[in-house]
PDB file of C-alpha atoms in Angstrom:
ATOM      1  CA  MET A1014     -11.937   0.571   3.284  1.00  0.00           C
ATOM      2  CA  THR A1015      -8.445   1.908   3.697  1.00  0.00           C
ATOM      3  CA  TYR A1016      -5.241   2.454   1.739  1.00  0.00           C
ATOM      4  CA  CYS A1017      -1.726   1.715   2.933  1.00  0.00           C
ATOM      5  CA  CYS A1018       1.512   1.557   1.006  1.00  0.00           C
ATOM      6  CA  ALA A1019       5.119   0.802   1.836  1.00  0.00           C
ATOM      7  CA  ILE A1020       8.175   1.408  -0.324  1.00  0.00           C
ATOM      8  CA  LYS A1021      11.650  -0.103   0.037  1.00  0.00           C
ATOM      9  CA  THR A1022      14.556   1.541  -1.770  1.00  0.00           C
ATOM     10  CA  ASN A1023      18.305   1.227  -1.312  1.00  0.00           C
ATOM     11  CA  ALA A1024      18.236   4.369   0.827  1.00  0.00           C
ATOM     12  CA  GLY A1025      15.460   3.350   3.199  1.00  0.00           C
ATOM     13  CA  MET A1026      11.756   2.710   3.576  1.00  0.00           C
ATOM     14  CA  VAL A1027       8.549   4.743   3.499  1.00  0.00           C
ATOM     15  CA  PHE A1028       5.311   3.690   5.190  1.00  0.00           C
ATOM     16  CA  LEU A1029       2.021   5.562   4.687  1.00  0.00           C
ATOM     17  CA  SER A1030      -1.532   4.818   5.819  1.00  0.00           C
ATOM     18  CA  ASP A1031      -4.854   6.568   5.939  1.00  0.00           C
ATOM     19  CA  SER A1032      -7.171   6.321   8.952  1.00  0.00           C
ATOM     20  CA  ARG A1033     -10.711   5.996   7.596  1.00  0.00           C
ATOM     21  CA  THR A1034     -12.927   3.042   8.418  1.00  0.00           C
ATOM     22  CA  ASN A1035     -16.483   2.827   7.175  1.00  0.00           C
ATOM     23  CA  ALA A1036     -19.383   0.427   7.512  1.00  0.00           C
ATOM     24  CA  GLY A1037     -21.657   2.349   5.156  1.00  0.00           C
ATOM     25  CA  VAL A1038     -21.927   5.977   4.137  1.00  0.00           C
ATOM     26  CA  ASP A1039     -23.312   7.016   7.512  1.00  0.00           C
ATOM     27  CA  GLN A1040     -20.871   5.035   9.685  1.00  0.00           C
ATOM     28  CA  ILE A1041     -17.452   6.575   9.102  1.00  0.00           C
ATOM     29  CA  SER A1042     -14.842   6.449  11.846  1.00  0.00           C
ATOM     30  CA  THR A1043     -11.147   7.159  12.308  1.00  0.00           C
ATOM     31  CA  PHE A1044      -8.874   4.279  13.271  1.00  0.00           C
ATOM     32  CA  ARG A1045      -5.126   4.430  12.745  1.00  0.00           C
ATOM     33  CA  LYS A1046      -3.701   1.572  10.661  1.00  0.00           C
ATOM     34  CA  MET A1047      -0.005   1.912  11.514  1.00  0.00           C
ATOM     35  CA  LEU A1048       2.063   0.579  14.396  1.00  0.00           C
ATOM     36  CA  ILE A1049       5.768   1.282  14.931  1.00  0.00           C
ATOM     37  CA  TYR A1050       7.939  -1.106  16.938  1.00  0.00           C
ATOM     38  CA  GLU A1051      11.293   0.455  17.796  1.00  0.00           C
ATOM     39  CA  ARG A1052      14.193  -0.445  20.035  1.00  0.00           C
ATOM     40  CA  PRO A1053      16.867   2.100  19.073  1.00  0.00           C
ATOM     41  CA  GLY A1054      20.104   0.510  17.950  1.00  0.00           C
ATOM     42  CA  ASP A1055      18.528  -2.970  17.819  1.00  0.00           C
ATOM     43  CA  ARG A1056      15.420  -3.071  15.641  1.00  0.00           C
ATOM     44  CA  PHE A1057      12.909  -0.914  13.818  1.00  0.00           C
ATOM     45  CA  MET A1058       9.675  -2.397  12.443  1.00  0.00           C
ATOM     46  CA  VAL A1059       6.418  -1.011  11.081  1.00  0.00           C
ATOM     47  CA  MET A1060       3.096  -2.781  10.540  1.00  0.00           C
ATOM     48  CA  LEU A1061       0.236  -1.499   8.362  1.00  0.00           C
ATOM     49  CA  SER A1062      -3.186  -3.153   8.358  1.00  0.00           C
ATOM     50  CA  ALA A1063      -6.289  -3.302   6.184  1.00  0.00           C
ATOM     51  CA  GLY A1064      -9.409  -5.444   6.132  1.00  0.00           C
ATOM     52  CA  ASN A1065     -11.834  -6.342   8.905  1.00  0.00           C
ATOM     53  CA  LEU A1066     -11.091  -3.915  11.735  1.00  0.00           C
ATOM     54  CA  SER A1067     -11.866  -6.365  14.530  1.00  0.00           C
ATOM     55  CA  VAL A1068      -9.465  -8.891  13.026  1.00  0.00           C
ATOM     56  CA  SER A1069      -6.636  -6.419  12.467  1.00  0.00           C
ATOM     57  CA  GLN A1070      -6.995  -4.999  15.990  1.00  0.00           C
ATOM     58  CA  SER A1071      -6.892  -8.512  17.450  1.00  0.00           C
ATOM     59  CA  VAL A1072      -3.754  -9.327  15.456  1.00  0.00           C
ATOM     60  CA  ARG A1073      -2.098  -6.118  16.636  1.00  0.00           C
ATOM     61  CA  GLU A1074      -2.869  -6.956  20.276  1.00  0.00           C
ATOM     62  CA  ILE A1075      -1.798 -10.601  20.079  1.00  0.00           C
ATOM     63  CA  LEU A1076       1.411  -9.780  18.226  1.00  0.00           C
ATOM     64  CA  GLN A1077       2.900  -8.230  21.373  1.00  0.00           C
ATOM     65  CA  ASP A1078       2.814 -11.625  23.117  1.00  0.00           C
ATOM     66  CA  GLU A1079       2.855 -14.089  20.209  1.00  0.00           C
ATOM     67  CA  ALA A1080       5.799 -16.487  20.053  1.00  0.00           C
ATOM     68  CA  ILE A1081       6.980 -19.290  17.809  1.00  0.00           C
ATOM     69  CA  LYS A1082       9.598 -21.909  18.595  1.00  0.00           C
ATOM     70  CA  ASP A1083      13.175 -21.532  17.392  1.00  0.00           C
ATOM     71  CA  SER A1084      13.813 -24.458  15.053  1.00  0.00           C
ATOM     72  CA  GLU A1085      17.254 -25.116  16.558  1.00  0.00           C
ATOM     73  CA  THR A1086      16.939 -24.379  20.276  1.00  0.00           C
ATOM     74  CA  GLY A1087      13.185 -24.623  20.849  1.00  0.00           C
ATOM     75  CA  ASP A1088      13.271 -21.259  22.620  1.00  0.00           C
ATOM     76  CA  PRO A1089      10.342 -18.845  22.122  1.00  0.00           C
ATOM     77  CA  VAL A1090      10.823 -16.266  19.349  1.00  0.00           C
ATOM     78  CA  THR A1091       8.913 -12.971  19.505  1.00  0.00           C
ATOM     79  CA  ILE A1092       9.129  -9.802  17.447  1.00  0.00           C
ATOM     80  CA  TRP A1093      11.347  -8.400  20.219  1.00  0.00           C
ATOM     81  CA  ASN A1094      14.000 -11.129  20.197  1.00  0.00           C
ATOM     82  CA  ALA A1095      13.770 -12.358  16.594  1.00  0.00           C
ATOM     83  CA  ARG A1096      17.202 -12.375  14.981  1.00  0.00           C
ATOM     84  CA  SER A1097      15.862 -11.540  11.515  1.00  0.00           C
ATOM     85  CA  MET A1098      12.903  -9.855   9.872  1.00  0.00           C
ATOM     86  CA  PHE A1099      12.013 -13.241   8.381  1.00  0.00           C
ATOM     87  CA  ASP A1100      11.579 -14.685  11.870  1.00  0.00           C
ATOM     88  CA  ALA A1101       9.649 -11.581  12.943  1.00  0.00           C
ATOM     89  CA  VAL A1102       7.192 -11.897  10.063  1.00  0.00           C
ATOM     90  CA  ARG A1103       6.770 -15.593  10.887  1.00  0.00           C
ATOM     91  CA  VAL A1104       5.650 -14.466  14.351  1.00  0.00           C
ATOM     92  CA  LEU A1105       3.164 -12.090  12.714  1.00  0.00           C
ATOM     93  CA  GLY A1106       1.861 -14.897  10.499  1.00  0.00           C
ATOM     94  CA  SER A1107       1.409 -17.036  13.620  1.00  0.00           C
ATOM     95  CA  ALA A1108      -0.580 -14.219  15.249  1.00  0.00           C
ATOM     96  CA  VAL A1109      -2.878 -14.047  12.216  1.00  0.00           C
ATOM     97  CA  ARG A1110      -3.485 -17.812  12.369  1.00  0.00           C
ATOM     98  CA  HIS A1111      -4.054 -17.539  16.130  1.00  0.00           C
ATOM     99  CA  VAL A1112      -6.857 -15.025  15.605  1.00  0.00           C
ATOM    100  CA  ASN A1113      -8.293 -17.068  12.724  1.00  0.00           C
ATOM    101  CA  HIS A1114      -8.382 -20.180  14.901  1.00  0.00           C
ATOM    102  CA  ARG A1115     -10.113 -18.218  17.676  1.00  0.00           C
ATOM    103  CA  ASP A1116     -12.575 -16.091  15.672  1.00  0.00           C
ATOM    104  CA  GLY A1117     -12.703 -17.427  12.110  1.00  0.00           C
ATOM    105  CA  ALA A1118     -15.541 -19.911  12.558  1.00  0.00           C
ATOM    106  CA  ALA A1119     -17.702 -17.379  14.412  1.00  0.00           C
ATOM    107  CA  LEU A1120     -17.132 -14.783  11.704  1.00  0.00           C
ATOM    108  CA  ARG A1121     -18.063 -17.223   8.956  1.00  0.00           C
ATOM    109  CA  HIS A1122     -21.161 -18.296  10.930  1.00  0.00           C
ATOM    110  CA  ALA A1123     -22.184 -14.622  10.956  1.00  0.00           C
ATOM    111  CA  GLY A1124     -21.692 -14.405   7.178  1.00  0.00           C
ATOM    112  CA  LEU A1125     -18.361 -12.574   7.352  1.00  0.00           C
ATOM    113  CA  GLU A1126     -15.018 -13.549   5.891  1.00  0.00           C
ATOM    114  CA  PHE A1127     -11.846 -13.658   7.929  1.00  0.00           C
ATOM    115  CA  ASN A1128     -10.312 -10.732   6.078  1.00  0.00           C
ATOM    116  CA  VAL A1129      -7.044  -9.031   6.958  1.00  0.00           C
ATOM    117  CA  SER A1130      -4.054  -7.807   4.947  1.00  0.00           C
ATOM    118  CA  LEU A1131      -0.839  -6.606   6.521  1.00  0.00           C
ATOM    119  CA  ILE A1132       2.389  -4.971   5.454  1.00  0.00           C
ATOM    120  CA  PHE A1133       5.336  -5.570   7.750  1.00  0.00           C
ATOM    121  CA  GLY A1134       8.810  -4.187   7.211  1.00  0.00           C
ATOM    122  CA  GLY A1135      11.905  -2.883   8.874  1.00  0.00           C
ATOM    123  CA  GLN A1136      15.399  -3.839   9.937  1.00  0.00           C
ATOM    124  CA  ILE A1137      16.930  -5.896  12.737  1.00  0.00           C
ATOM    125  CA  GLY A1138      20.580  -5.492  13.684  1.00  0.00           C
ATOM    126  CA  ASP A1139      23.025  -5.803  10.806  1.00  0.00           C
ATOM    127  CA  GLU A1140      20.531  -7.570   8.544  1.00  0.00           C
ATOM    128  CA  PRO A1141      19.447  -5.650   5.421  1.00  0.00           C
ATOM    129  CA  MET A1142      16.007  -4.024   5.418  1.00  0.00           C
ATOM    130  CA  ARG A1143      13.162  -6.342   4.429  1.00  0.00           C
ATOM    131  CA  LEU A1144       9.528  -5.743   3.497  1.00  0.00           C
ATOM    132  CA  PHE A1145       6.704  -8.299   3.535  1.00  0.00           C
ATOM    133  CA  MET A1146       3.002  -8.532   2.723  1.00  0.00           C
ATOM    134  CA  VAL A1147       1.040 -10.924   4.945  1.00  0.00           C
ATOM    135  CA  TYR A1148      -2.232 -12.533   3.875  1.00  0.00           C
ATOM    136  CA  SER A1149      -5.263 -13.784   5.812  1.00  0.00           C
ATOM    137  CA  ALA A1150      -3.838 -17.310   6.010  1.00  0.00           C
ATOM    138  CA  GLY A1151      -0.700 -16.025   7.716  1.00  0.00           C
ATOM    139  CA  ASN A1152       1.472 -16.697   4.671  1.00  0.00           C
ATOM    140  CA  PHE A1153       3.532 -13.892   3.174  1.00  0.00           C
ATOM    141  CA  ILE A1154       5.626 -12.660   0.271  1.00  0.00           C
ATOM    142  CA  GLU A1155       8.682 -10.400   0.264  1.00  0.00           C
ATOM    143  CA  ALA A1156       9.370  -7.267  -1.766  1.00  0.00           C
ATOM    144  CA  THR A1157      12.093  -7.606  -4.409  1.00  0.00           C
ATOM    145  CA  THR A1158      14.108  -5.274  -6.621  1.00  0.00           C
ATOM    146  CA  GLU A1159      11.504  -5.858  -9.343  1.00  0.00           C
ATOM    147  CA  THR A1160       8.630  -5.073  -6.960  1.00  0.00           C
ATOM    148  CA  PRO A1161       9.976  -2.640  -4.345  1.00  0.00           C
ATOM    149  CA  PHE A1162       6.605  -1.596  -2.906  1.00  0.00           C
ATOM    150  CA  PHE A1163       3.440  -3.128  -1.500  1.00  0.00           C
ATOM    151  CA  GLN A1164      -0.125  -1.796  -1.249  1.00  0.00           C
ATOM    152  CA  ILE A1165      -3.122  -3.032   0.713  1.00  0.00           C
ATOM    153  CA  GLY A1166      -6.706  -1.853   0.779  1.00  0.00           C
ATOM    154  CA  GLU A1167      -7.964   0.453  -1.993  1.00  0.00           C
ATOM    155  CA  SER A1168      -4.804   0.179  -4.084  1.00  0.00           C
ATOM    156  CA  LYS A1169      -5.805   0.690  -7.714  1.00  0.00           C
ATOM    157  CA  TYR A1170      -5.901   4.495  -7.823  1.00  0.00           C
ATOM    158  CA  GLY A1171      -2.461   4.971  -6.289  1.00  0.00           C
ATOM    159  CA  LYS A1172      -0.605   2.245  -8.193  1.00  0.00           C
ATOM    160  CA  PRO A1173       0.155   3.989 -11.527  1.00  0.00           C
ATOM    161  CA  VAL A1174       2.445   6.639 -10.055  1.00  0.00           C
ATOM    162  CA  LEU A1175       4.288   4.035  -7.978  1.00  0.00           C
ATOM    163  CA  ASP A1176       4.784   1.863 -11.063  1.00  0.00           C
ATOM    164  CA  ARG A1177       6.203   4.789 -13.033  1.00  0.00           C
ATOM    165  CA  VAL A1178       8.454   6.318 -10.369  1.00  0.00           C
ATOM    166  CA  ILE A1179       9.657   3.810  -7.788  1.00  0.00           C
ATOM    167  CA  THR A1180      12.844   1.808  -8.333  1.00  0.00           C
ATOM    168  CA  PRO A1181      15.454   0.598  -5.836  1.00  0.00           C
ATOM    169  CA  GLN A1182      17.548   3.652  -6.796  1.00  0.00           C
ATOM    170  CA  THR A1183      14.826   6.201  -5.974  1.00  0.00           C
ATOM    171  CA  PRO A1184      16.088   8.709  -3.338  1.00  0.00           C
ATOM    172  CA  LEU A1185      14.283   8.426  -0.027  1.00  0.00           C
ATOM    173  CA  ASP A1186      12.709  11.895  -0.115  1.00  0.00           C
ATOM    174  CA  GLU A1187      11.412  11.251  -3.641  1.00  0.00           C
ATOM    175  CA  ALA A1188       9.954   7.933  -2.486  1.00  0.00           C
ATOM    176  CA  ALA A1189       8.148   9.789   0.311  1.00  0.00           C
ATOM    177  CA  LYS A1190       6.825  12.338  -2.178  1.00  0.00           C
ATOM    178  CA  CYS A1191       5.671   9.550  -4.502  1.00  0.00           C
ATOM    179  CA  ALA A1192       3.865   7.779  -1.656  1.00  0.00           C
ATOM    180  CA  LEU A1193       1.981  10.987  -0.842  1.00  0.00           C
ATOM    181  CA  VAL A1194       1.020  11.499  -4.498  1.00  0.00           C
ATOM    182  CA  SER A1195      -0.202   7.892  -4.557  1.00  0.00           C
ATOM    183  CA  MET A1196      -2.301   8.536  -1.470  1.00  0.00           C
ATOM    184  CA  ASP A1197      -3.618  11.843  -2.817  1.00  0.00           C
ATOM    185  CA  SER A1198      -4.748  10.122  -6.031  1.00  0.00           C
ATOM    186  CA  THR A1199      -6.609   7.569  -3.927  1.00  0.00           C
ATOM    187  CA  LEU A1200      -8.195  10.188  -1.681  1.00  0.00           C
ATOM    188  CA  ASN A1201      -9.348  12.084  -4.752  1.00  0.00           C
ATOM    189  CA  SER A1202     -11.072   9.041  -6.269  1.00  0.00           C
ATOM    190  CA  ASN A1203     -12.450   7.097  -3.308  1.00  0.00           C
ATOM    191  CA  LEU A1204     -14.449   8.499  -0.402  1.00  0.00           C
ATOM    192  CA  SER A1205     -13.742   5.430   1.723  1.00  0.00           C
ATOM    193  CA  VAL A1206     -10.112   6.560   2.141  1.00  0.00           C
ATOM    194  CA  GLY A1207      -9.540   9.696   4.193  1.00  0.00           C
ATOM    195  CA  LEU A1208      -7.350  11.941   6.283  1.00  0.00           C
ATOM    196  CA  PRO A1209      -5.550  12.059   8.625  1.00  0.00           C
ATOM    197  CA  LEU A1210      -2.569  10.124   7.298  1.00  0.00           C
ATOM    198  CA  ASP A1211       0.246   8.516   9.248  1.00  0.00           C
ATOM    199  CA  MET A1212       3.689   8.530   7.640  1.00  0.00           C
ATOM    200  CA  VAL A1213       7.094   7.280   8.715  1.00  0.00           C
ATOM    201  CA  VAL A1214      10.319   7.493   6.730  1.00  0.00           C
ATOM    202  CA  TYR A1215      13.173   5.181   7.762  1.00  0.00           C
ATOM    203  CA  GLU A1216      16.786   5.648   6.700  1.00  0.00           C
ATOM    204  CA  ALA A1217      18.662   2.394   6.084  1.00  0.00           C
ATOM    205  CA  GLY A1218      20.901   1.284   8.939  1.00  0.00           C
ATOM    206  CA  LYS A1219      19.598   3.754  11.531  1.00  0.00           C
ATOM    207  CA  LEU A1220      17.491   1.265  13.533  1.00  0.00           C
ATOM    208  CA  GLN A1221      15.279   4.154  14.641  1.00  0.00           C
ATOM    209  CA  SER A1222      13.443   7.064  13.046  1.00  0.00           C
ATOM    210  CA  ASP A1223      12.289  10.519  14.059  1.00  0.00           C
ATOM    211  CA  ARG A1224      10.652  11.104  10.669  1.00  0.00           C
ATOM    212  CA  VAL A1225       7.144  10.340  11.897  1.00  0.00           C
ATOM    213  CA  VAL A1226       4.251  12.649  11.066  1.00  0.00           C
ATOM    214  CA  CYS A1227       0.462  12.786  11.192  1.00  0.00           C
ATOM    215  CA  ILE A1228      -0.910  14.663   8.165  1.00  0.00           C
ATOM    216  CA  ASP A1229      -4.304  16.353   8.313  1.00  0.00           C
ATOM    217  CA  HIS A1230      -6.213  18.925   6.237  1.00  0.00           C
ATOM    218  CA  ASP A1231      -4.097  21.771   7.576  1.00  0.00           C
ATOM    219  CA  ASN A1232      -0.699  20.268   6.740  1.00  0.00           C
ATOM    220  CA  PRO A1233       1.031  22.844   4.481  1.00  0.00           C
ATOM    221  CA  TYR A1234       3.158  20.367   2.530  1.00  0.00           C
ATOM    222  CA  TYR A1235       0.227  18.084   1.770  1.00  0.00           C
ATOM    223  CA  ARG A1236      -1.947  21.018   0.682  1.00  0.00           C
ATOM    224  CA  MET A1237       0.849  22.186  -1.635  1.00  0.00           C
ATOM    225  CA  LEU A1238       1.352  18.689  -3.059  1.00  0.00           C
ATOM    226  CA  HIS A1239      -2.379  18.227  -3.675  1.00  0.00           C
ATOM    227  CA  SER A1240      -2.811  21.524  -5.528  1.00  0.00           C
ATOM    228  CA  THR A1241       0.462  21.224  -7.457  1.00  0.00           C
ATOM    229  CA  TRP A1242      -0.198  17.648  -8.591  1.00  0.00           C
ATOM    230  CA  THR A1243      -3.689  18.587  -9.807  1.00  0.00           C
ATOM    231  CA  GLU A1244      -2.386  21.659 -11.629  1.00  0.00           C
ATOM    232  CA  ARG A1245       0.574  19.901 -13.266  1.00  0.00           C
ATOM    233  CA  LEU A1246      -1.556  16.963 -14.393  1.00  0.00           C
ATOM    234  CA  ARG A1247      -3.879  19.433 -16.083  1.00  0.00           C
ATOM    235  CA  GLN A1248      -0.916  21.141 -17.754  1.00  0.00           C
ATOM    236  CA  VAL A1249       0.389  17.815 -19.074  1.00  0.00           C
ATOM    237  CA  PHE A1250      -3.079  16.886 -20.307  1.00  0.00           C
ATOM    238  CA  ASP A1251      -3.518  20.225 -22.063  1.00  0.00           C
ATOM    239  CA  GLY A1252      -0.093  19.807 -23.687  1.00  0.00           C
ATOM    240  CA  ILE A1253      -1.127  16.598 -25.475  1.00  0.00           C
ATOM    241  CA  GLU A1254      -2.575  17.161 -28.959  1.00  0.00           C
ATOM    242  CA  ALA A1255      -6.232  16.187 -29.305  1.00  0.00           C
ATOM    243  CA  PRO A1256      -7.048  13.510 -31.929  1.00  0.00           C
ATOM    244  CA  GLN A1257      -7.985  14.760 -35.407  1.00  0.00           C
ATOM    245  CA  TRP A1258     -10.943  13.009 -37.056  1.00  0.00           C
ATOM    246  CA  ASN A1259     -11.855  15.049 -40.132  1.00  0.00           C
ATOM    247  CA  GLY A1260      -8.636  15.631 -42.013  1.00  0.00           C
ATOM    248  CA  GLY A1261      -7.213  18.198 -39.609  1.00  0.00           C
ATOM    249  CA  LYS A1262      -3.514  18.959 -39.977  1.00  0.00           C
ATOM    250  CA  THR A1263      -1.461  16.616 -37.828  1.00  0.00           C
ATOM    251  CA  ASN A1264       1.693  14.518 -37.953  1.00  0.00           C
ATOM    252  CA  ILE A1265       0.271  11.988 -35.520  1.00  0.00           C
ATOM    253  CA  PRO A1266      -3.081  10.773 -36.868  1.00  0.00           C
ATOM    254  CA  LEU A1267      -5.314   8.557 -34.759  1.00  0.00           C
ATOM    255  CA  ARG A1268      -7.561   7.121 -37.482  1.00  0.00           C
ATOM    256  CA  VAL A1269      -5.145   4.889 -39.379  1.00  0.00           C
ATOM    257  CA  ALA A1270      -5.580   1.294 -40.473  1.00  0.00           C
ATOM    258  CA  SER A1271      -4.269  -1.246 -37.965  1.00  0.00           C
ATOM    259  CA  SER A1272      -1.748  -3.699 -39.386  1.00  0.00           C
ATOM    260  CA  ARG A1273      -3.237  -6.516 -37.300  1.00  0.00           C
ATOM    261  CA  HIS A1274      -6.900  -5.761 -36.598  1.00  0.00           C
ATOM    262  CA  PRO A1275      -9.769  -4.216 -38.593  1.00  0.00           C
ATOM    263  CA  ALA A1276     -11.987  -1.552 -37.092  1.00  0.00           C
ATOM    264  CA  ILE A1277     -14.999  -2.912 -35.215  1.00  0.00           C
ATOM    265  CA  LYS A1278     -17.931  -3.847 -37.413  1.00  0.00           C
ATOM    266  CA  LYS A1279     -21.224  -1.960 -37.163  1.00  0.00           C
ATOM    267  CA  ILE A1280     -24.543  -3.812 -36.975  1.00  0.00           C
ATOM    268  CA  THR A1281     -26.962  -2.023 -39.300  1.00  0.00           C
ATOM    269  CA  SER A1282     -29.976  -4.375 -39.475  1.00  0.00           C
ATOM    270  CA  PRO A1283     -31.779  -6.948 -37.273  1.00  0.00           C
ATOM    271  CA  ARG A1284     -30.544  -9.825 -39.454  1.00  0.00           C
ATOM    272  CA  GLU A1285     -26.851  -9.034 -39.223  1.00  0.00           C
ATOM    273  CA  ARG A1286     -24.632 -11.060 -36.948  1.00  0.00           C
ATOM    274  CA  LEU A1287     -21.062 -10.471 -35.822  1.00  0.00           C
ATOM    275  CA  ILE A1288     -20.126 -14.078 -36.661  1.00  0.00           C
TER     276      ILE A1288
END
C-alpha cells in the first residue's frame, strides 16, 4: 500500500508521496512513487502513483514515449509537446490503456486485478495550473475549487485534516504543512505506509521548482511536526470537557432526550423483539 496526496491552491501546488511497497508483512520494499517532468520556462508536471507496482512502473516507462493524435492536425502529441495539461493527461490515460491492453488479460488470468491510480498535475506555458486523478481505465477527473486536493492509496487517515484546512486561498507553505500532517497521520495509523517521503512544492507561474526534498527519519522539520502535532492534539483533547452521566455539574449535558429519536431499546428477555 502507499499514500500520495496533491493539493492545488491559488498560490501553487504541493505533491507528497511515501515510498513503501509491501506484499505481506515480511516483504516490505522501498519504491519511489513520484516522477517530476520539468522543462524550465515551458512546462512543469508531477505524477504520483499507487496500486500494482508492476503496472505503475510500466505506465511510467511507457509515458515517456506514448503519443496520441492531435484532433486537428493528426500530429503526435506527447507530454513534452502537449499544449495543455488536458492534452498531457490524455496522453497519460492512453499510456494506462496501453499497459492494460498489453498486460491486463495476463494479470486477470493470474487472479490479479489491473489496479493503478495516478495523480497528475502541473502547468504548461501560460495555461493555469491543473490537477487530475487518473483511474485504471485511463479516464480521469479534475480538481475544482470545491475539491482542491486528491489522494490515492491509503487515504482515509489523512483526509480529515485536508478537509478542514485546505481551500483555494490556503497559502502555499500552509498547504505543504497540511500535506505533511496528513501524511504523518497516515504513517501513525498504517504500517503499510512508510518513510522516506518525496515532496515537491510548486509556485504558480514558475514553470520549474527547486523546492524538492526527500524526508527521512532524521529530517528535523518532520520530527518537529510529528512531535508537535501529537502534543497539540493531546492538549486539544484534554481541553474538551468529559461527558457527565450521573448528575455532575455541567452546562453541556450529553444525556438529554433527542427531539427526533428515542434512546436505543434494551432486550431484557429471550421473548423480546426489536420489532
